[in-house]
């Protein structure tokens, strides 16, 4: 009985491993969703924007603490997220608001 269960387990794992994605020559997995709209950017794995249109960029704006004695706001590049939401900048105190341009 143990031998039969062991053989069944080996057959199931071999079948599952075989139907997965295929690795390329460089050892990376490339998954592509072909909806006919464009190509995949190899660095960000997101669809490339149409020609002549730049990608949306996000930045975080932080109000400095009172101890900074400045009226200027601090900003830094940020990861994509919900515009108007909270964000943080590395090396800066406090959290800010996410904007896009």
Short mmCIF file of N, CA and C in Angstrom, two decimals:
data_model
loop_
_atom_site.label_atom_id
_atom_site.label_comp_id
_atom_site.label_asym_id
_atom_site.label_seq_id
_atom_site.Cartn_x
_atom_site.Cartn_y
_atom_site.Cartn_z
N UNK A 1 0.82 -1.19 0.00
CA UNK A 1 0.00 0.00 0.00
C UNK A 1 0.87 1.26 0.00
N UNK A 2 1.96 1.26 0.82
CA UNK A 2 2.86 2.41 0.85
C UNK A 2 3.51 2.64 -0.50
N UNK A 3 3.89 1.59 -1.16
CA UNK A 3 4.53 1.72 -2.47
C UNK A 3 3.57 2.35 -3.48
N UNK A 4 2.30 1.97 -3.44
CA UNK A 4 1.32 2.51 -4.37
C UNK A 4 1.11 4.01 -4.11
N UNK A 5 1.03 4.42 -2.84
CA UNK A 5 0.85 5.84 -2.50
C UNK A 5 2.09 6.64 -2.89
N UNK A 6 3.28 6.07 -2.68
CA UNK A 6 4.51 6.74 -3.07
C UNK A 6 4.58 6.94 -4.58
N UNK A 7 4.22 5.92 -5.34
CA UNK A 7 4.22 6.04 -6.81
C UNK A 7 3.20 7.07 -7.27
N UNK A 8 2.03 7.09 -6.66
CA UNK A 8 1.01 8.07 -7.01
C UNK A 8 1.49 9.49 -6.72
N UNK A 9 2.16 9.68 -5.59
CA UNK A 9 2.69 11.00 -5.24
C UNK A 9 3.75 11.44 -6.23
N UNK A 10 4.62 10.54 -6.64
CA UNK A 10 5.66 10.87 -7.61
C UNK A 10 5.07 11.23 -8.96
N UNK A 11 4.04 10.51 -9.39
CA UNK A 11 3.40 10.79 -10.67
C UNK A 11 2.72 12.16 -10.64
N UNK A 12 2.04 12.47 -9.53
CA UNK A 12 1.36 13.76 -9.43
C UNK A 12 2.34 14.92 -9.39
N UNK A 13 3.44 14.81 -8.64
CA UNK A 13 4.41 15.90 -8.59
C UNK A 13 5.15 16.05 -9.91
N UNK A 14 5.42 14.98 -10.60
CA UNK A 14 6.09 15.07 -11.90
C UNK A 14 5.17 15.73 -12.92
N UNK A 15 3.90 15.43 -12.87
CA UNK A 15 2.95 16.05 -13.80
C UNK A 15 2.77 17.52 -13.51
N UNK A 16 2.75 17.92 -12.24
CA UNK A 16 2.60 19.32 -11.89
C UNK A 16 3.85 20.11 -12.27
N UNK A 17 5.01 19.54 -12.09
CA UNK A 17 6.25 20.24 -12.44
C UNK A 17 6.38 20.40 -13.95
N UNK A 18 5.85 19.50 -14.69
CA UNK A 18 5.98 19.55 -16.13
C UNK A 18 5.07 20.59 -16.75
N UNK A 19 3.90 20.87 -16.15
CA UNK A 19 2.96 21.80 -16.76
C UNK A 19 3.21 23.25 -16.38
N UNK A 20 4.24 23.55 -15.58
CA UNK A 20 4.52 24.91 -15.14
C UNK A 20 5.19 25.73 -16.23
N UNK A 21 5.53 26.98 -15.91
CA UNK A 21 6.19 27.85 -16.88
C UNK A 21 7.59 27.32 -17.22
N UNK A 22 8.07 27.70 -18.37
CA UNK A 22 9.35 27.21 -18.87
C UNK A 22 10.41 28.28 -18.68
N UNK A 23 11.57 27.90 -18.16
CA UNK A 23 12.68 28.83 -17.97
C UNK A 23 13.40 29.06 -19.28
N UNK A 24 13.94 30.27 -19.44
CA UNK A 24 14.69 30.61 -20.65
C UNK A 24 16.16 30.32 -20.43
N UNK A 25 16.98 30.68 -21.41
CA UNK A 25 18.42 30.41 -21.34
C UNK A 25 19.09 31.12 -20.16
N UNK A 26 18.61 32.32 -19.80
CA UNK A 26 19.24 33.05 -18.72
C UNK A 26 18.72 32.63 -17.35
N UNK A 27 17.82 31.64 -17.28
CA UNK A 27 17.34 31.11 -16.02
C UNK A 27 16.16 31.87 -15.44
N UNK A 28 15.70 32.93 -16.11
CA UNK A 28 14.57 33.71 -15.61
C UNK A 28 13.28 33.21 -16.22
N UNK A 29 12.21 33.35 -15.48
CA UNK A 29 10.89 32.99 -15.99
C UNK A 29 10.26 34.23 -16.63
N UNK A 30 9.72 34.07 -17.80
CA UNK A 30 9.06 35.16 -18.49
C UNK A 30 7.60 34.79 -18.70
N UNK A 31 6.71 35.52 -18.04
CA UNK A 31 5.29 35.30 -18.19
C UNK A 31 4.73 36.44 -19.02
N UNK A 32 3.99 36.13 -20.05
CA UNK A 32 3.48 37.15 -20.96
C UNK A 32 1.98 37.00 -21.06
N UNK A 33 1.28 38.13 -20.94
CA UNK A 33 -0.15 38.16 -21.18
C UNK A 33 -0.34 38.83 -22.54
N UNK A 34 -0.74 38.08 -23.52
CA UNK A 34 -0.89 38.61 -24.86
C UNK A 34 -2.32 39.07 -25.06
N UNK A 35 -2.52 40.39 -24.90
CA UNK A 35 -3.83 40.94 -25.19
C UNK A 35 -3.79 41.77 -26.46
N UNK A 36 -2.66 41.76 -27.14
CA UNK A 36 -2.53 42.46 -28.41
C UNK A 36 -2.29 43.94 -28.27
N UNK A 37 -2.12 44.46 -27.03
CA UNK A 37 -1.99 45.91 -26.85
C UNK A 37 -0.54 46.39 -26.86
N UNK A 38 0.41 45.54 -26.59
CA UNK A 38 1.79 46.01 -26.57
C UNK A 38 2.74 44.96 -26.07
N UNK A 39 3.92 45.44 -25.70
CA UNK A 39 4.97 44.54 -25.25
C UNK A 39 5.15 44.66 -23.74
N UNK A 40 5.93 43.78 -23.19
CA UNK A 40 6.25 43.81 -21.77
C UNK A 40 7.63 44.43 -21.60
N UNK A 41 7.74 45.41 -20.73
CA UNK A 41 9.01 46.03 -20.42
C UNK A 41 9.81 45.04 -19.57
N UNK A 42 11.01 44.68 -19.99
CA UNK A 42 11.77 43.64 -19.30
C UNK A 42 12.24 44.08 -17.92
N UNK A 43 12.30 45.39 -17.64
CA UNK A 43 12.76 45.84 -16.33
C UNK A 43 11.64 45.88 -15.31
N UNK A 44 10.46 46.32 -15.69
CA UNK A 44 9.39 46.48 -14.71
C UNK A 44 8.29 45.45 -14.84
N UNK A 45 8.30 44.65 -15.88
CA UNK A 45 7.30 43.61 -16.11
C UNK A 45 5.89 44.19 -16.28
N UNK A 46 5.79 45.46 -16.60
CA UNK A 46 4.50 46.08 -16.88
C UNK A 46 4.41 46.37 -18.37
N UNK A 47 3.20 46.43 -18.92
CA UNK A 47 3.08 46.73 -20.34
C UNK A 47 3.70 48.10 -20.66
N UNK A 48 4.38 48.17 -21.78
CA UNK A 48 5.00 49.42 -22.20
C UNK A 48 3.90 50.37 -22.70
N UNK A 49 4.07 51.68 -22.43
CA UNK A 49 3.06 52.63 -22.90
C UNK A 49 3.12 52.75 -24.43
N UNK A 50 2.04 53.22 -25.03
CA UNK A 50 2.05 53.41 -26.49
C UNK A 50 3.14 54.41 -26.89
N UNK A 51 3.64 54.33 -28.12
CA UNK A 51 4.67 55.28 -28.57
C UNK A 51 4.17 56.72 -28.44
N UNK A 52 5.04 57.60 -27.99
CA UNK A 52 4.70 59.01 -27.83
C UNK A 52 4.05 59.33 -26.50
N UNK A 53 3.81 58.36 -25.66
CA UNK A 53 3.19 58.58 -24.35
C UNK A 53 4.15 58.12 -23.28
N UNK A 54 4.47 59.01 -22.34
CA UNK A 54 5.40 58.64 -21.28
C UNK A 54 4.65 57.98 -20.13
N UNK A 55 5.30 57.12 -19.38
CA UNK A 55 4.63 56.45 -18.26
C UNK A 55 4.34 57.44 -17.14
N UNK A 56 3.32 57.14 -16.35
CA UNK A 56 2.96 57.99 -15.22
C UNK A 56 4.02 57.85 -14.14
N UNK A 57 4.41 58.97 -13.56
CA UNK A 57 5.43 58.97 -12.51
C UNK A 57 4.81 59.44 -11.21
N UNK A 58 5.33 58.92 -10.11
CA UNK A 58 4.78 59.22 -8.79
C UNK A 58 5.87 59.86 -7.92
N UNK A 59 5.45 60.79 -7.05
CA UNK A 59 6.38 61.38 -6.10
C UNK A 59 5.66 61.65 -4.79
N UNK A 60 6.44 61.68 -3.74
CA UNK A 60 5.92 61.86 -2.38
C UNK A 60 6.33 63.25 -1.89
N UNK A 61 5.38 64.01 -1.35
CA UNK A 61 5.65 65.35 -0.82
C UNK A 61 5.42 65.32 0.68
N UNK A 62 6.45 65.74 1.43
CA UNK A 62 6.41 65.72 2.89
C UNK A 62 6.50 67.14 3.43
N UNK A 63 5.62 67.48 4.37
CA UNK A 63 5.73 68.75 5.09
C UNK A 63 6.82 68.58 6.13
N UNK A 64 7.83 69.44 6.15
CA UNK A 64 8.92 69.27 7.12
C UNK A 64 8.44 69.57 8.54
N UNK A 65 9.10 68.99 9.53
CA UNK A 65 8.73 69.28 10.92
C UNK A 65 9.06 70.74 11.27
N UNK A 66 8.49 71.23 12.35
CA UNK A 66 8.72 72.61 12.76
C UNK A 66 10.19 72.87 13.07
N UNK A 67 10.91 71.86 13.50
CA UNK A 67 12.32 72.03 13.84
C UNK A 67 13.18 72.29 12.61
N UNK A 68 12.67 72.06 11.41
CA UNK A 68 13.45 72.27 10.19
C UNK A 68 13.57 73.76 9.86
N UNK A 69 12.67 74.60 10.39
CA UNK A 69 12.68 76.05 10.18
C UNK A 69 12.75 76.42 8.71
N UNK A 70 11.88 75.79 7.90
CA UNK A 70 11.80 76.12 6.48
C UNK A 70 10.35 75.99 6.05
N UNK A 71 9.99 76.76 5.03
CA UNK A 71 8.64 76.66 4.48
C UNK A 71 8.59 75.74 3.26
N UNK A 72 9.77 75.35 2.78
CA UNK A 72 9.82 74.47 1.60
C UNK A 72 9.34 73.07 1.98
N UNK A 73 8.77 72.39 1.01
CA UNK A 73 8.33 71.00 1.22
C UNK A 73 9.41 70.07 0.69
N UNK A 74 9.49 68.88 1.27
CA UNK A 74 10.45 67.87 0.84
C UNK A 74 9.74 66.92 -0.10
N UNK A 75 10.46 66.41 -1.09
CA UNK A 75 9.85 65.44 -2.01
C UNK A 75 10.88 64.41 -2.44
N UNK A 76 10.37 63.29 -2.91
CA UNK A 76 11.23 62.22 -3.41
C UNK A 76 10.43 61.37 -4.39
N UNK A 77 11.10 60.65 -5.29
CA UNK A 77 10.38 59.72 -6.17
C UNK A 77 9.74 58.62 -5.33
N UNK A 78 8.59 58.12 -5.79
CA UNK A 78 7.89 57.09 -5.02
C UNK A 78 7.41 55.98 -5.93
N UNK A 79 7.06 54.86 -5.32
CA UNK A 79 6.49 53.73 -6.06
C UNK A 79 5.05 54.04 -6.44
N UNK A 80 4.56 53.43 -7.50
CA UNK A 80 3.16 53.64 -7.87
C UNK A 80 2.23 53.23 -6.74
N UNK A 81 1.16 53.97 -6.60
CA UNK A 81 0.19 53.70 -5.55
C UNK A 81 -1.04 54.56 -5.75
N UNK A 82 -1.86 54.65 -4.73
CA UNK A 82 -3.08 55.44 -4.79
C UNK A 82 -2.74 56.92 -4.59
N UNK A 83 -3.03 57.74 -5.58
CA UNK A 83 -2.74 59.16 -5.51
C UNK A 83 -3.56 59.77 -4.38
N UNK A 84 -2.89 60.58 -3.55
CA UNK A 84 -3.54 61.17 -2.39
C UNK A 84 -3.34 60.35 -1.13
N UNK A 85 -2.79 59.16 -1.28
CA UNK A 85 -2.53 58.29 -0.13
C UNK A 85 -1.26 58.70 0.59
N UNK A 86 -0.95 57.99 1.64
CA UNK A 86 0.24 58.27 2.44
C UNK A 86 1.46 57.58 1.82
N UNK A 87 2.62 58.20 1.97
CA UNK A 87 3.86 57.64 1.45
C UNK A 87 5.00 58.07 2.36
N UNK A 88 6.17 57.45 2.15
CA UNK A 88 7.35 57.76 2.95
C UNK A 88 8.55 57.92 2.03
N UNK A 89 9.49 58.74 2.46
CA UNK A 89 10.76 58.91 1.74
C UNK A 89 11.89 58.38 2.62
N UNK A 90 12.84 57.73 2.01
CA UNK A 90 13.98 57.20 2.74
C UNK A 90 14.84 58.35 3.27
N UNK A 91 15.22 58.26 4.53
CA UNK A 91 16.10 59.27 5.12
C UNK A 91 15.40 60.54 5.54
N UNK A 92 14.07 60.58 5.48
CA UNK A 92 13.32 61.78 5.87
C UNK A 92 12.34 61.43 6.99
N UNK A 93 12.10 62.39 7.87
CA UNK A 93 11.21 62.18 9.00
C UNK A 93 9.77 62.46 8.57
N UNK A 94 8.85 61.57 8.97
CA UNK A 94 7.44 61.79 8.71
C UNK A 94 6.95 61.11 7.43
N UNK A 95 5.64 61.19 7.25
CA UNK A 95 5.05 60.64 6.04
C UNK A 95 4.44 61.78 5.24
N UNK A 96 4.19 61.53 3.96
CA UNK A 96 3.69 62.58 3.09
C UNK A 96 2.51 62.11 2.26
N UNK A 97 2.22 62.86 1.21
CA UNK A 97 1.11 62.58 0.32
C UNK A 97 1.66 62.20 -1.05
N UNK A 98 1.06 61.20 -1.66
CA UNK A 98 1.50 60.70 -2.96
C UNK A 98 0.82 61.49 -4.07
N UNK A 99 1.62 61.96 -5.04
CA UNK A 99 1.12 62.68 -6.20
C UNK A 99 1.64 62.02 -7.46
N UNK A 100 1.02 62.32 -8.58
CA UNK A 100 1.47 61.81 -9.89
C UNK A 100 1.61 62.96 -10.86
N UNK A 101 2.53 62.83 -11.80
CA UNK A 101 2.65 63.81 -12.88
C UNK A 101 2.92 63.11 -14.17
#
